[in-house]
Short mmCIF file of the C-alpha atoms (twelve columns), coordinates in Angstrom:
data_MODEL
# 
_entry.id   MODEL 
# 
loop_
_atom_site.group_PDB 
_atom_site.id 
_atom_site.type_symbol 
_atom_site.label_atom_id 
_atom_site.label_alt_id 
_atom_site.label_comp_id 
_atom_site.label_asym_id 
_atom_site.label_seq_id 
_atom_site.Cartn_x 
_atom_site.Cartn_y 
_atom_site.Cartn_z 
_atom_site.pdbx_PDB_model_num 
ATOM 1   C CA . UNK A 1   -5.281  27.832  6.125   1 
ATOM 2   C CA . UNK A 2   -6.865  24.485  7.044   1 
ATOM 3   C CA . UNK A 3   -5.373  24.018  11.206  1 
ATOM 4   C CA . UNK A 4   -6.199  19.623  10.437  1 
ATOM 5   C CA . UNK A 5   -2.479  18.369  11.284  1 
ATOM 6   C CA . UNK A 6   -0.772  16.191  8.781   1 
ATOM 7   C CA . UNK A 7   -1.237  13.425  11.476  1 
ATOM 8   C CA . UNK A 8   -2.313  12.984  14.315  1 
ATOM 9   C CA . UNK A 9   -1.582  9.863   16.400  1 
ATOM 10  C CA . UNK A 10  -3.901  10.741  19.010  1 
ATOM 11  C CA . UNK A 11  -7.267  10.502  16.462  1 
ATOM 12  C CA . UNK A 12  -7.232  6.879   16.276  1 
ATOM 13  C CA . UNK A 13  -10.658 5.490   15.564  1 
ATOM 14  C CA . UNK A 14  -11.715 1.596   16.148  1 
ATOM 15  C CA . UNK A 15  -13.777 -0.347  12.961  1 
ATOM 16  C CA . UNK A 16  -15.300 -3.472  14.671  1 
ATOM 17  C CA . UNK A 17  -18.067 -3.900  11.651  1 
ATOM 18  C CA . UNK A 18  -18.584 -2.726  8.411   1 
ATOM 19  C CA . UNK A 19  -21.173 -0.315  9.356   1 
ATOM 20  C CA . UNK A 20  -18.464 1.838   11.217  1 
ATOM 21  C CA . UNK A 21  -15.940 1.252   8.621   1 
ATOM 22  C CA . UNK A 22  -17.467 2.820   6.504   1 
ATOM 23  C CA . UNK A 23  -19.352 6.052   8.938   1 
ATOM 24  C CA . UNK A 24  -15.444 6.898   9.060   1 
ATOM 25  C CA . UNK A 25  -15.416 7.193   5.620   1 
ATOM 26  C CA . UNK A 26  -18.360 9.363   5.357   1 
ATOM 27  C CA . UNK A 27  -16.968 11.392  8.037   1 
ATOM 28  C CA . UNK A 28  -13.482 11.871  7.397   1 
ATOM 29  C CA . UNK A 29  -14.579 12.593  3.475   1 
ATOM 30  C CA . UNK A 30  -16.883 15.609  5.264   1 
ATOM 31  C CA . UNK A 31  -14.165 16.904  7.602   1 
ATOM 32  C CA . UNK A 32  -11.409 16.865  5.236   1 
ATOM 33  C CA . UNK A 33  -12.279 18.303  1.766   1 
ATOM 34  C CA . UNK A 34  -10.205 18.126  -0.674  1 
ATOM 35  C CA . UNK A 35  -8.597  15.464  -3.341  1 
ATOM 36  C CA . UNK A 36  -8.760  11.642  -3.428  1 
ATOM 37  C CA . UNK A 37  -9.378  9.145   -0.530  1 
ATOM 38  C CA . UNK A 38  -6.595  6.052   -0.821  1 
ATOM 39  C CA . UNK A 39  -6.543  3.806   2.016   1 
ATOM 40  C CA . UNK A 40  -3.973  0.606   3.363   1 
ATOM 41  C CA . UNK A 41  -4.390  -2.405  5.157   1 
ATOM 42  C CA . UNK A 42  -2.007  -3.576  7.886   1 
ATOM 43  C CA . UNK A 43  -2.551  -7.167  9.948   1 
ATOM 44  C CA . UNK A 44  -0.432  -5.141  12.326  1 
ATOM 45  C CA . UNK A 45  -1.200  -1.576  13.460  1 
ATOM 46  C CA . UNK A 46  2.168   -0.838  15.151  1 
ATOM 47  C CA . UNK A 47  3.917   -1.533  11.208  1 
ATOM 48  C CA . UNK A 48  5.682   1.594   10.138  1 
ATOM 49  C CA . UNK A 49  4.690   3.055   7.150   1 
ATOM 50  C CA . UNK A 50  7.806   1.730   4.605   1 
ATOM 51  C CA . UNK A 51  8.211   0.827   1.549   1 
ATOM 52  C CA . UNK A 52  9.949   -2.502  1.351   1 
ATOM 53  C CA . UNK A 53  13.080  -1.151  0.198   1 
ATOM 54  C CA . UNK A 54  13.520  0.395   3.091   1 
ATOM 55  C CA . UNK A 55  12.400  -2.045  5.252   1 
ATOM 56  C CA . UNK A 56  15.587  -3.454  7.718   1 
ATOM 57  C CA . UNK A 57  14.344  -6.056  9.284   1 
ATOM 58  C CA . UNK A 58  12.721  -6.994  5.034   1 
ATOM 59  C CA . UNK A 59  15.780  -8.969  4.886   1 
ATOM 60  C CA . UNK A 60  16.201  -11.647 7.855   1 
ATOM 61  C CA . UNK A 61  18.226  -14.567 6.718   1 
ATOM 62  C CA . UNK A 62  20.100  -17.177 9.093   1 
ATOM 63  C CA . UNK A 63  18.900  -14.871 11.642  1 
ATOM 64  C CA . UNK A 64  21.284  -12.091 10.277  1 
ATOM 65  C CA . UNK A 65  19.745  -8.771  9.500   1 
ATOM 66  C CA . UNK A 66  21.131  -7.048  6.022   1 
ATOM 67  C CA . UNK A 67  21.623  -3.681  6.070   1 
ATOM 68  C CA . UNK A 68  19.001  -1.260  4.093   1 
ATOM 69  C CA . UNK A 69  19.408  -0.304  0.443   1 
ATOM 70  C CA . UNK A 70  21.623  2.199   -1.167  1 
ATOM 71  C CA . UNK A 71  19.906  4.009   -4.056  1 
ATOM 72  C CA . UNK A 72  22.747  2.076   -6.318  1 
ATOM 73  C CA . UNK A 73  21.992  -1.319  -4.746  1 
ATOM 74  C CA . UNK A 74  18.406  -0.749  -5.682  1 
ATOM 75  C CA . UNK A 75  18.797  0.680   -9.371  1 
ATOM 76  C CA . UNK A 76  21.265  -2.259  -10.093 1 
ATOM 77  C CA . UNK A 77  18.902  -4.837  -8.313  1 
ATOM 78  C CA . UNK A 78  16.301  -3.540  -10.465 1 
ATOM 79  C CA . UNK A 79  18.260  -3.605  -14.174 1 
ATOM 80  C CA . UNK A 80  19.046  -7.645  -13.099 1 
ATOM 81  C CA . UNK A 81  15.208  -7.529  -12.523 1 
ATOM 82  C CA . UNK A 82  14.945  -5.770  -16.113 1 
ATOM 83  C CA . UNK A 83  16.914  -8.721  -17.833 1 
ATOM 84  C CA . UNK A 84  15.786  -11.734 -16.363 1 
ATOM 85  C CA . UNK A 85  12.214  -10.972 -16.534 1 
ATOM 86  C CA . UNK A 86  13.219  -10.534 -20.609 1 
ATOM 87  C CA . UNK A 87  12.412  -14.311 -20.990 1 
ATOM 88  C CA . UNK A 88  8.362   -13.847 -19.797 1 
ATOM 89  C CA . UNK A 89  7.935   -10.209 -21.305 1 
ATOM 90  C CA . UNK A 90  9.708   -10.716 -24.216 1 
ATOM 91  C CA . UNK A 91  10.950  -6.965  -24.612 1 
ATOM 92  C CA . UNK A 92  12.875  -4.659  -22.024 1 
ATOM 93  C CA . UNK A 93  10.720  -2.901  -19.482 1 
ATOM 94  C CA . UNK A 94  11.369  0.910   -18.898 1 
ATOM 95  C CA . UNK A 95  12.360  1.656   -15.192 1 
ATOM 96  C CA . UNK A 96  8.758   2.382   -14.427 1 
ATOM 97  C CA . UNK A 97  6.945   -1.015  -15.710 1 
ATOM 98  C CA . UNK A 98  9.812   -3.113  -13.959 1 
ATOM 99  C CA . UNK A 99  9.083   -1.068  -10.777 1 
ATOM 100 C CA . UNK A 100 5.469   -2.355  -10.578 1 
ATOM 101 C CA . UNK A 101 6.147   -5.413  -12.321 1 
ATOM 102 C CA . UNK A 102 8.720   -5.986  -9.681  1 
ATOM 103 C CA . UNK A 103 6.578   -4.683  -6.436  1 
ATOM 104 C CA . UNK A 104 3.862   -6.753  -8.527  1 
ATOM 105 C CA . UNK A 105 6.540   -9.745  -7.256  1 
ATOM 106 C CA . UNK A 106 7.981   -9.027  -4.176  1 
ATOM 107 C CA . UNK A 107 10.644  -7.467  -5.068  1 
ATOM 108 C CA . UNK A 108 12.256  -4.545  -2.228  1 
ATOM 109 C CA . UNK A 109 11.431  -1.215  -4.639  1 
ATOM 110 C CA . UNK A 110 10.224  2.448   -3.068  1 
ATOM 111 C CA . UNK A 111 7.006   2.347   -3.591  1 
ATOM 112 C CA . UNK A 112 4.133   1.416   -0.896  1 
ATOM 113 C CA . UNK A 113 1.148   0.055   -1.765  1 
ATOM 114 C CA . UNK A 114 -2.586  1.762   -1.822  1 
ATOM 115 C CA . UNK A 115 -5.654  1.104   -3.131  1 
ATOM 116 C CA . UNK A 116 -8.967  3.079   -3.440  1 
ATOM 117 C CA . UNK A 117 -11.474 0.387   -2.161  1 
ATOM 118 C CA . UNK A 118 -11.657 0.594   1.298   1 
ATOM 119 C CA . UNK A 119 -12.547 -3.166  1.576   1 
ATOM 120 C CA . UNK A 120 -9.085  -3.852  -0.136  1 
ATOM 121 C CA . UNK A 121 -7.413  -2.474  2.369   1 
ATOM 122 C CA . UNK A 122 -10.375 -3.835  5.518   1 
ATOM 123 C CA . UNK A 123 -9.021  -7.470  3.531   1 
ATOM 124 C CA . UNK A 124 -5.759  -6.661  4.336   1 
ATOM 125 C CA . UNK A 125 -6.251  -5.453  7.782   1 
ATOM 126 C CA . UNK A 126 -7.532  -8.704  9.010   1 
ATOM 127 C CA . UNK A 127 -5.734  -11.347 7.269   1 
ATOM 128 C CA . UNK A 128 -5.243  -14.035 9.799   1 
ATOM 129 C CA . UNK A 129 -2.233  -15.231 8.446   1 
ATOM 130 C CA . UNK A 130 1.422   -13.205 9.663   1 
ATOM 131 C CA . UNK A 131 -0.449  -11.614 12.844  1 
ATOM 132 C CA . UNK A 132 -3.755  -13.231 13.870  1 
ATOM 133 C CA . UNK A 133 -3.817  -12.204 17.387  1 
ATOM 134 C CA . UNK A 134 -2.136  -8.257  16.628  1 
ATOM 135 C CA . UNK A 135 -4.797  -5.562  16.011  1 
ATOM 136 C CA . UNK A 136 -5.217  -4.476  12.371  1 
ATOM 137 C CA . UNK A 137 -4.560  -1.205  11.043  1 
ATOM 138 C CA . UNK A 138 -6.235  1.172   7.489   1 
ATOM 139 C CA . UNK A 139 -4.536  3.521   5.930   1 
ATOM 140 C CA . UNK A 140 -6.295  6.606   4.969   1 
ATOM 141 C CA . UNK A 141 -5.219  9.554   3.536   1 
ATOM 142 C CA . UNK A 142 -6.348  12.335  1.685   1 
ATOM 143 C CA . UNK A 143 -4.699  13.605  -1.521  1 
ATOM 144 C CA . UNK A 144 -3.897  17.502  -2.205  1 
ATOM 145 C CA . UNK A 145 -6.630  18.642  -4.243  1 
ATOM 146 C CA . UNK A 146 -3.762  20.296  -6.800  1 
ATOM 147 C CA . UNK A 147 -3.243  17.556  -9.257  1 
ATOM 148 C CA . UNK A 148 -0.981  20.177  -11.776 1 
ATOM 149 C CA . UNK A 149 1.762   18.655  -10.579 1 
ATOM 150 C CA . UNK A 150 1.209   14.989  -10.555 1 
ATOM 151 C CA . UNK A 151 3.880   12.188  -12.264 1 
ATOM 152 C CA . UNK A 152 2.946   11.098  -15.644 1 
ATOM 153 C CA . UNK A 153 4.300   8.073   -16.071 1 
ATOM 154 C CA . UNK A 154 3.458   7.891   -20.097 1 
ATOM 155 C CA . UNK A 155 5.984   10.585  -20.763 1 
ATOM 156 C CA . UNK A 156 8.519   8.522   -19.444 1 
ATOM 157 C CA . UNK A 157 10.588  11.754  -19.265 1 
ATOM 158 C CA . UNK A 158 11.939  11.587  -15.573 1 
ATOM 159 C CA . UNK A 159 12.702  8.036   -14.398 1 
ATOM 160 C CA . UNK A 160 11.128  6.969   -10.467 1 
ATOM 161 C CA . UNK A 161 14.673  7.372   -8.413  1 
ATOM 162 C CA . UNK A 162 14.771  11.431  -9.542  1 
ATOM 163 C CA . UNK A 163 11.503  11.776  -7.930  1 
ATOM 164 C CA . UNK A 164 11.703  13.647  -4.756  1 
ATOM 165 C CA . UNK A 165 9.435   13.817  -1.912  1 
ATOM 166 C CA . UNK A 166 6.631   11.116  -1.613  1 
ATOM 167 C CA . UNK A 167 4.400   11.227  -4.478  1 
ATOM 168 C CA . UNK A 168 1.266   9.205   -5.706  1 
ATOM 169 C CA . UNK A 169 1.881   7.503   -8.509  1 
ATOM 170 C CA . UNK A 170 -1.148  5.562   -11.206 1 
ATOM 171 C CA . UNK A 171 0.752   3.222   -12.237 1 
ATOM 172 C CA . UNK A 172 0.434   0.902   -15.859 1 
ATOM 173 C CA . UNK A 173 -1.428  -2.246  -14.679 1 
ATOM 174 C CA . UNK A 174 1.173   -4.443  -15.304 1 
ATOM 175 C CA . UNK A 175 -0.668  -7.544  -13.660 1 
ATOM 176 C CA . UNK A 176 -4.740  -8.816  -13.701 1 
ATOM 177 C CA . UNK A 177 -4.352  -8.378  -9.529  1 
ATOM 178 C CA . UNK A 178 -3.354  -4.280  -9.669  1 
ATOM 179 C CA . UNK A 179 -6.573  -4.121  -11.710 1 
ATOM 180 C CA . UNK A 180 -9.271  -5.721  -9.352  1 
ATOM 181 C CA . UNK A 181 -7.496  -4.214  -5.981  1 
ATOM 182 C CA . UNK A 182 -8.378  -0.095  -7.689  1 
ATOM 183 C CA . UNK A 183 -4.365  -0.333  -6.699  1 
ATOM 184 C CA . UNK A 184 -2.001  2.924   -6.682  1 
ATOM 185 C CA . UNK A 185 0.447   3.498   -4.887  1 
ATOM 186 C CA . UNK A 186 3.059   6.455   -3.335  1 
ATOM 187 C CA . UNK A 187 6.403   6.722   -4.775  1 
ATOM 188 C CA . UNK A 188 9.171   7.697   -1.261  1 
ATOM 189 C CA . UNK A 189 12.784  9.587   -2.012  1 
ATOM 190 C CA . UNK A 190 13.894  7.715   0.931   1 
ATOM 191 C CA . UNK A 191 12.346  4.642   1.470   1 
ATOM 192 C CA . UNK A 192 13.578  4.650   5.153   1 
ATOM 193 C CA . UNK A 193 11.513  7.460   6.745   1 
ATOM 194 C CA . UNK A 194 7.999   6.825   7.867   1 
ATOM 195 C CA . UNK A 195 5.710   7.923   6.205   1 
ATOM 196 C CA . UNK A 196 3.795   8.532   9.707   1 
ATOM 197 C CA . UNK A 197 6.592   10.303  10.570  1 
ATOM 198 C CA . UNK A 198 6.834   12.224  7.743   1 
ATOM 199 C CA . UNK A 199 6.544   16.106  7.444   1 
ATOM 200 C CA . UNK A 200 4.826   17.757  3.874   1 
ATOM 201 C CA . UNK A 201 6.735   21.176  5.195   1 
ATOM 202 C CA . UNK A 202 10.117  19.292  4.811   1 
ATOM 203 C CA . UNK A 203 9.751   19.342  1.068   1 
ATOM 204 C CA . UNK A 204 9.095   22.063  -1.943  1 
ATOM 205 C CA . UNK A 205 5.827   23.316  -3.597  1 
ATOM 206 C CA . UNK A 206 4.920   20.051  -5.229  1 
ATOM 207 C CA . UNK A 207 6.780   17.320  -3.516  1 
ATOM 208 C CA . UNK A 208 4.121   15.735  -1.317  1 
ATOM 209 C CA . UNK A 209 0.795   14.961  -2.309  1 
ATOM 210 C CA . UNK A 210 -0.652  14.146  0.983   1 
ATOM 211 C CA . UNK A 211 -2.948  16.356  2.944   1 
ATOM 212 C CA . UNK A 212 -4.019  14.921  5.255   1 
ATOM 213 C CA . UNK A 213 -3.211  10.822  7.348   1 
ATOM 214 C CA . UNK A 214 -4.794  8.854   9.354   1 
ATOM 215 C CA . UNK A 215 -5.565  5.969   11.078  1 
ATOM 216 C CA . UNK A 216 -7.972  3.317   12.029  1 
ATOM 217 C CA . UNK A 217 -7.124  0.123   14.309  1 
ATOM 218 C CA . UNK A 218 -9.144  -2.851  13.108  1 
ATOM 219 C CA . UNK A 219 -9.175  -4.886  17.250  1 
ATOM 220 C CA . UNK A 220 -7.880  -8.466  17.121  1 
ATOM 221 C CA . UNK A 221 -10.649 -10.320 17.830  1 
ATOM 222 C CA . UNK A 222 -13.102 -8.372  14.994  1 
ATOM 223 C CA . UNK A 223 -10.573 -9.935  12.190  1 
ATOM 224 C CA . UNK A 224 -12.123 -13.607 11.231  1 
ATOM 225 C CA . UNK A 225 -16.317 -11.820 11.732  1 
ATOM 226 C CA . UNK A 226 -15.032 -8.989  9.062   1 
ATOM 227 C CA . UNK A 227 -13.180 -11.784 7.066   1 
ATOM 228 C CA . UNK A 228 -15.737 -13.620 7.051   1 
ATOM 229 C CA . UNK A 229 -18.551 -10.408 6.225   1 
ATOM 230 C CA . UNK A 230 -15.847 -9.679  3.099   1 
ATOM 231 C CA . UNK A 231 -16.105 -13.631 1.475   1 
ATOM 232 C CA . UNK A 232 -19.690 -13.001 1.819   1 
ATOM 233 C CA . UNK A 233 -18.971 -9.608  -0.316  1 
ATOM 234 C CA . UNK A 234 -17.232 -11.310 -2.856  1 
ATOM 235 C CA . UNK A 235 -13.639 -9.691  -1.528  1 
ATOM 236 C CA . UNK A 236 -11.572 -12.459 -1.006  1 
ATOM 237 C CA . UNK A 237 -8.375  -14.173 -2.561  1 
ATOM 238 C CA . UNK A 238 -9.990  -16.027 -5.267  1 
ATOM 239 C CA . UNK A 239 -10.783 -12.212 -6.037  1 
ATOM 240 C CA . UNK A 240 -7.877  -9.957  -5.098  1 
ATOM 241 C CA . UNK A 241 -5.320  -12.103 -6.520  1 
ATOM 242 C CA . UNK A 242 -7.391  -13.991 -10.294 1 
ATOM 243 C CA . UNK A 243 -5.022  -17.017 -10.870 1 
ATOM 244 C CA . UNK A 244 -4.286  -20.708 -9.704  1 
ATOM 245 C CA . UNK A 245 -2.676  -19.629 -6.623  1 
ATOM 246 C CA . UNK A 246 -5.271  -17.565 -5.951  1 
ATOM 247 C CA . UNK A 247 -7.811  -19.848 -6.194  1 
ATOM 248 C CA . UNK A 248 -5.817  -22.708 -4.011  1 
ATOM 249 C CA . UNK A 249 -5.280  -20.031 -1.494  1 
ATOM 250 C CA . UNK A 250 -8.274  -18.591 -1.115  1 
ATOM 251 C CA . UNK A 251 -10.445 -22.067 -1.587  1 
ATOM 252 C CA . UNK A 252 -8.108  -22.817 1.591   1 
ATOM 253 C CA . UNK A 253 -8.818  -19.498 3.421   1 
ATOM 254 C CA . UNK A 254 -12.461 -19.712 2.910   1 
ATOM 255 C CA . UNK A 255 -12.681 -23.654 4.442   1 
ATOM 256 C CA . UNK A 256 -10.945 -22.713 7.391   1 
ATOM 257 C CA . UNK A 257 -13.022 -19.622 8.096   1 
ATOM 258 C CA . UNK A 258 -16.156 -21.700 7.801   1 
ATOM 259 C CA . UNK A 259 -14.654 -24.013 10.246  1 
ATOM 260 C CA . UNK A 260 -13.223 -21.129 13.354  1 
# 
C-alpha cells in the first residue's frame, strides 16, 4: 500500500521555466504511478481549490458579501439558466448540459476546471491581469487507477446534484474553448470544502477520484517571461478562447507583452 500522502503542503516545487515544468511532470509521473494526470493554473497561489459555488467572496456586491449557496439555491439558479438559455439553444438542456454551459459562461456551479494539458494550466498561472505581483500556482493531481465507478454523463441516470464525494467528470464539449483547452472537471458534493484540505478517507469506495494532489508555485517575477514563452508556442488568449472576444483580448495582450 502506498505511503504517499494525498496532499503534503510542504512538498511544493518552484516552476521557474518551461524546462523545469516538464522535468517536474516527468518526475511526478514516475514517483507516483497510477491513473492520468490533470492540471489547474491559478494566478494567486494562496487561492484555495474551491468551485465557484463554494466561494463566498465570489458574491461581493456593493461592499457586501452574500452567503454561500444552499443546494436549493443552486438548483433554482440552474433551472433559471435553462429557461433563459432556451432562446440560444432552442431546446431544453438536461442538468449536465446546463451545468457545463453555465460554468463556461460564469455562473457559479459545483464544478472545478482542470485540463490534461499542463501548458494550459501554466497559462492561467502566469496571467498578469488580476494578481501580477502574486506568485501563481499549478495544481496537479493523479487520478485513481480504477475507473470502474466513473460517472457516465451520457447515461443521464443520475443528476449532478445526486453525486457524492469528489468525482472526475469528462464533459460534453458544449463550447469550443473546452475542446482547445483539453478541459475536464471535478464535481464536488460540498463546494465549500477546499480540495487541498479534504481527506479521501472520509468518503466511501468510489466516491473520491483523486489519489495524490500537489501544488507547484510560479514566482511572480517569472510570469511575464513565461507568458512570452507560451505566446511563442501558440498558447495564448486567441487560441484558448477561439471567438471574437478571445481574438480582441489576445491581440491586446500580445501588444502589452511586447512592450513590457
